Amino acid sequence: MKNLSVLTIPIATPPKNPPPVGQVYVFFNTEDQLQVMGSNGMVEPLHLRKHTAQIILTESFDIVDVIDSNELVVAGDVTDKIGKQTVILIDGSTEGTNDGVKIVRATVVDGGNTRLTIRRGRLNTDLAEDGLVHVAKEVNIEHMLGSKAVTFSLRSVATGESVDASDRVVDEDNLILMPNTPSLGEYLVTIVA
């Protein structure tokens, strides 16, 4: 789980003195109940809230043609999604010949489609199926938990493996995730406040 503020929560009895104004003490009591003490000295149960959702972290585009070992053509004008230095994932080529993570060196709109120049592409031009290009996309999760103090985990529904993503807390009800690389399939995001 990714923590925006890392905490170690001890098992303890309530502290004798309250925390300074603007801070809280959080602890598990000896009966395993999560407790919070505010600056007024009041001890209350602390309840975590959780939101889960299944999300897709990529956008996919058809490969129309592979021109040479470093150039391919994607259907449509995708220059708003794919630019110089974009990390792409090619998937679905015949026998996986061209599949893999690549870095785009340049993009040009040509005849309504987009020509991608790949850094050290090593692409095979003679395949029955050219496959798809996948790019990571920014995903907004409206969690409605009413807090900016959130943690999240992101796991593949199929395999249970976690994926790294950068995050941005928009407000008390929205979290934006952006995977570091294109990641295929559905993912379960769990947000705890």
Short mmCIF file of C-alpha atoms in Angstrom, two decimals:
data_model
loop_
_atom_site.label_atom_id
_atom_site.label_comp_id
_atom_site.label_asym_id
_atom_site.label_seq_id
_atom_site.Cartn_x
_atom_site.Cartn_y
_atom_site.Cartn_z
CA MET A 1 0.00 0.00 0.00
CA LYS A 2 1.34 3.44 -0.86
CA ASN A 3 1.23 5.89 2.03
CA LEU A 4 1.09 9.63 1.49
CA SER A 5 2.12 10.01 5.13
CA VAL A 6 3.89 6.99 6.60
CA LEU A 7 2.72 6.06 10.11
CA THR A 8 3.80 3.53 12.69
CA ILE A 9 0.86 2.88 14.99
CA PRO A 10 1.81 1.45 18.40
CA ILE A 11 -0.26 -0.58 20.83
CA ALA A 12 -0.51 1.68 23.85
CA THR A 13 -2.59 3.11 26.64
CA PRO A 14 -3.71 6.71 26.18
CA PRO A 15 -0.80 9.14 26.65
CA LYS A 16 -0.84 11.21 29.86
CA ASN A 17 -0.51 14.51 28.00
CA PRO A 18 -2.42 15.49 24.86
CA PRO A 19 -0.55 16.34 21.64
CA PRO A 20 0.14 19.94 20.60
CA VAL A 21 -2.66 21.86 18.87
CA GLY A 22 -3.02 20.75 15.26
CA GLN A 23 -1.68 17.22 15.93
CA VAL A 24 -3.20 13.93 17.08
CA TYR A 25 -1.92 10.75 18.70
CA VAL A 26 -3.10 7.57 16.98
CA PHE A 27 -2.71 4.21 18.71
CA PHE A 28 -4.24 0.77 19.11
CA ASN A 29 -5.49 0.16 22.61
CA THR A 30 -4.85 -3.19 24.30
CA GLU A 31 -8.16 -4.48 22.85
CA ASP A 32 -6.95 -3.83 19.24
CA GLN A 33 -9.24 -0.85 18.71
CA LEU A 34 -7.81 2.07 16.74
CA GLN A 35 -7.96 5.22 18.88
CA VAL A 36 -7.18 8.90 18.37
CA MET A 37 -6.39 11.54 20.98
CA GLY A 38 -6.80 15.18 19.99
CA SER A 39 -5.17 18.25 21.50
CA ASN A 40 -8.17 18.55 23.84
CA GLY A 41 -7.18 15.22 25.50
CA MET A 42 -10.33 13.39 24.33
CA VAL A 43 -9.80 9.78 23.21
CA GLU A 44 -12.19 8.50 20.55
CA PRO A 45 -12.40 5.48 18.24
CA LEU A 46 -10.88 6.13 14.82
CA HIS A 47 -12.72 4.65 11.87
CA LEU A 48 -11.05 4.20 8.50
CA ARG A 49 -13.11 4.60 5.36
CA LYS A 50 -12.43 2.61 2.20
CA HIS A 51 -13.30 2.89 -1.49
CA THR A 52 -12.57 0.27 -4.15
CA ALA A 53 -12.98 0.42 -7.92
CA GLN A 54 -11.87 -1.53 -10.98
CA ILE A 55 -10.04 0.62 -13.51
CA ILE A 56 -8.15 0.31 -16.80
CA LEU A 57 -4.81 2.10 -16.90
CA THR A 58 -4.17 2.20 -20.66
CA GLU A 59 -5.55 3.49 -23.92
CA SER A 60 -5.07 1.29 -26.98
CA PHE A 61 -4.58 2.11 -30.65
CA ASP A 62 -4.51 -0.17 -33.72
CA ILE A 63 -1.23 -0.54 -35.58
CA VAL A 64 -2.04 -0.01 -39.26
CA ASP A 65 1.41 -0.78 -40.65
CA VAL A 66 5.01 -1.45 -39.65
CA ILE A 67 7.13 0.51 -42.14
CA ASP A 68 10.62 -0.54 -41.06
CA SER A 69 12.54 -1.63 -37.96
CA ASN A 70 12.01 1.76 -36.27
CA GLU A 71 8.73 3.11 -37.70
CA LEU A 72 5.11 2.10 -37.42
CA VAL A 73 1.75 3.71 -38.21
CA VAL A 74 -1.09 3.94 -35.70
CA ALA A 75 -4.74 4.51 -36.74
CA GLY A 76 -5.90 8.12 -36.39
CA ASP A 77 -4.30 11.27 -35.04
CA VAL A 78 -3.02 10.27 -31.59
CA THR A 79 -0.47 13.07 -31.16
CA ASP A 80 -2.41 14.34 -28.13
CA LYS A 81 -1.77 10.96 -26.42
CA ILE A 82 1.62 9.93 -27.83
CA GLY A 83 4.57 12.29 -28.20
CA LYS A 84 8.34 12.35 -27.98
CA GLN A 85 9.62 10.26 -25.02
CA THR A 86 6.25 8.49 -24.52
CA VAL A 87 6.65 4.93 -23.24
CA ILE A 88 4.46 2.59 -25.29
CA LEU A 89 3.70 -1.11 -25.08
CA ILE A 90 3.20 -3.11 -28.28
CA ASP A 91 1.04 -6.19 -27.76
CA GLY A 92 -0.74 -8.70 -29.99
CA SER A 93 1.74 -8.96 -32.85
CA THR A 94 2.08 -12.37 -34.53
CA GLU A 95 3.77 -14.75 -32.08
CA GLY A 96 4.69 -11.72 -29.96
CA THR A 97 7.46 -10.84 -32.42
CA ASN A 98 7.18 -7.05 -31.97
CA ASP A 99 5.67 -7.10 -28.48
CA GLY A 100 7.38 -5.15 -25.75
CA VAL A 101 7.99 -1.75 -24.20
CA LYS A 102 9.38 0.91 -26.53
CA ILE A 103 10.15 4.64 -26.34
CA VAL A 104 8.85 7.01 -29.00
CA ARG A 105 11.44 9.29 -30.59
CA ALA A 106 9.06 11.29 -32.85
CA THR A 107 5.45 11.45 -34.08
CA VAL A 108 4.05 12.82 -37.35
CA VAL A 109 0.45 12.87 -38.59
CA ASP A 110 0.49 11.35 -42.08
CA GLY A 111 -2.72 10.92 -44.12
CA GLY A 112 -4.95 10.98 -41.03
CA ASN A 113 -2.88 8.36 -39.19
CA THR A 114 0.12 8.83 -36.90
CA ARG A 115 3.61 7.66 -37.80
CA LEU A 116 5.70 6.76 -34.73
CA THR A 117 9.47 6.62 -34.83
CA ILE A 118 10.73 4.26 -32.14
CA ARG A 119 14.13 4.41 -30.45
CA ARG A 120 15.93 1.12 -31.22
CA GLY A 121 12.63 -0.44 -32.31
CA ARG A 122 13.94 -3.64 -33.93
CA LEU A 123 10.48 -4.17 -35.42
CA ASN A 124 9.66 -6.94 -37.88
CA THR A 125 7.75 -5.63 -40.93
CA ASP A 126 6.52 -8.96 -42.26
CA LEU A 127 3.81 -10.06 -39.79
CA ALA A 128 0.22 -11.16 -40.32
CA GLU A 129 -0.92 -9.30 -37.17
CA ASP A 130 0.78 -6.03 -36.20
CA GLY A 131 -1.07 -5.74 -32.87
CA LEU A 132 -1.88 -2.71 -30.74
CA VAL A 133 0.00 0.20 -29.19
CA HIS A 134 -0.91 0.82 -25.54
CA VAL A 135 -0.12 4.00 -23.58
CA ALA A 136 -0.58 4.74 -19.89
CA LYS A 137 -3.43 7.09 -19.14
CA GLU A 138 -4.27 9.33 -16.22
CA VAL A 139 -7.24 7.97 -14.25
CA ASN A 140 -9.35 10.04 -11.86
CA ILE A 141 -10.93 8.07 -9.01
CA GLU A 142 -13.84 9.81 -7.34
CA HIS A 143 -13.70 8.12 -3.93
CA MET A 144 -15.99 10.49 -1.98
CA LEU A 145 -14.14 9.76 1.29
CA GLY A 146 -13.95 13.42 2.30
CA SER A 147 -10.23 13.42 3.10
CA LYS A 148 -6.91 14.40 1.53
CA ALA A 149 -5.10 12.02 3.93
CA VAL A 150 -5.43 8.85 1.86
CA THR A 151 -3.39 5.78 1.02
CA PHE A 152 -3.94 3.52 -1.96
CA SER A 153 -2.98 0.16 -3.42
CA LEU A 154 -3.22 -0.83 -7.07
CA ARG A 155 -3.32 -4.54 -7.99
CA SER A 156 -4.00 -6.52 -11.14
CA VAL A 157 -7.38 -8.26 -10.99
CA ALA A 158 -5.98 -11.23 -12.94
CA THR A 159 -2.66 -11.79 -11.14
CA GLY A 160 -2.80 -9.81 -7.90
CA GLU A 161 0.51 -8.12 -8.76
CA SER A 162 0.86 -4.47 -7.79
CA VAL A 163 1.75 -1.70 -10.24
CA ASP A 164 3.60 1.54 -9.57
CA ALA A 165 1.72 4.75 -10.23
CA SER A 166 2.26 8.37 -9.43
CA ASP A 167 -0.61 10.07 -7.68
CA ARG A 168 -2.07 13.49 -7.15
CA VAL A 169 -4.69 14.37 -4.54
CA VAL A 170 -7.05 16.77 -6.31
CA ASP A 171 -9.37 17.45 -3.40
CA GLU A 172 -11.02 15.58 -0.52
CA ASP A 173 -13.00 13.36 -2.90
CA ASN A 174 -10.71 12.76 -5.91
CA LEU A 175 -7.38 11.02 -6.46
CA ILE A 176 -5.62 10.95 -9.85
CA LEU A 177 -3.38 7.98 -10.67
CA MET A 178 -0.89 7.75 -13.54
CA PRO A 179 0.94 4.43 -14.04
CA ASN A 180 4.68 4.70 -14.69
CA THR A 181 4.45 2.35 -17.69
CA PRO A 182 1.53 0.95 -19.72
CA SER A 183 -0.07 -1.88 -17.75
CA LEU A 184 -2.62 -4.13 -19.47
CA GLY A 185 -5.81 -5.50 -17.97
CA GLU A 186 -8.11 -4.41 -15.18
CA TYR A 187 -6.77 -3.16 -11.86
CA LEU A 188 -8.39 -2.96 -8.45
CA VAL A 189 -7.63 0.30 -6.68
CA THR A 190 -8.29 0.44 -2.93
CA ILE A 191 -8.24 3.86 -1.29
CA VAL A 192 -8.27 4.22 2.49
CA ALA A 193 -8.89 7.49 4.34
#
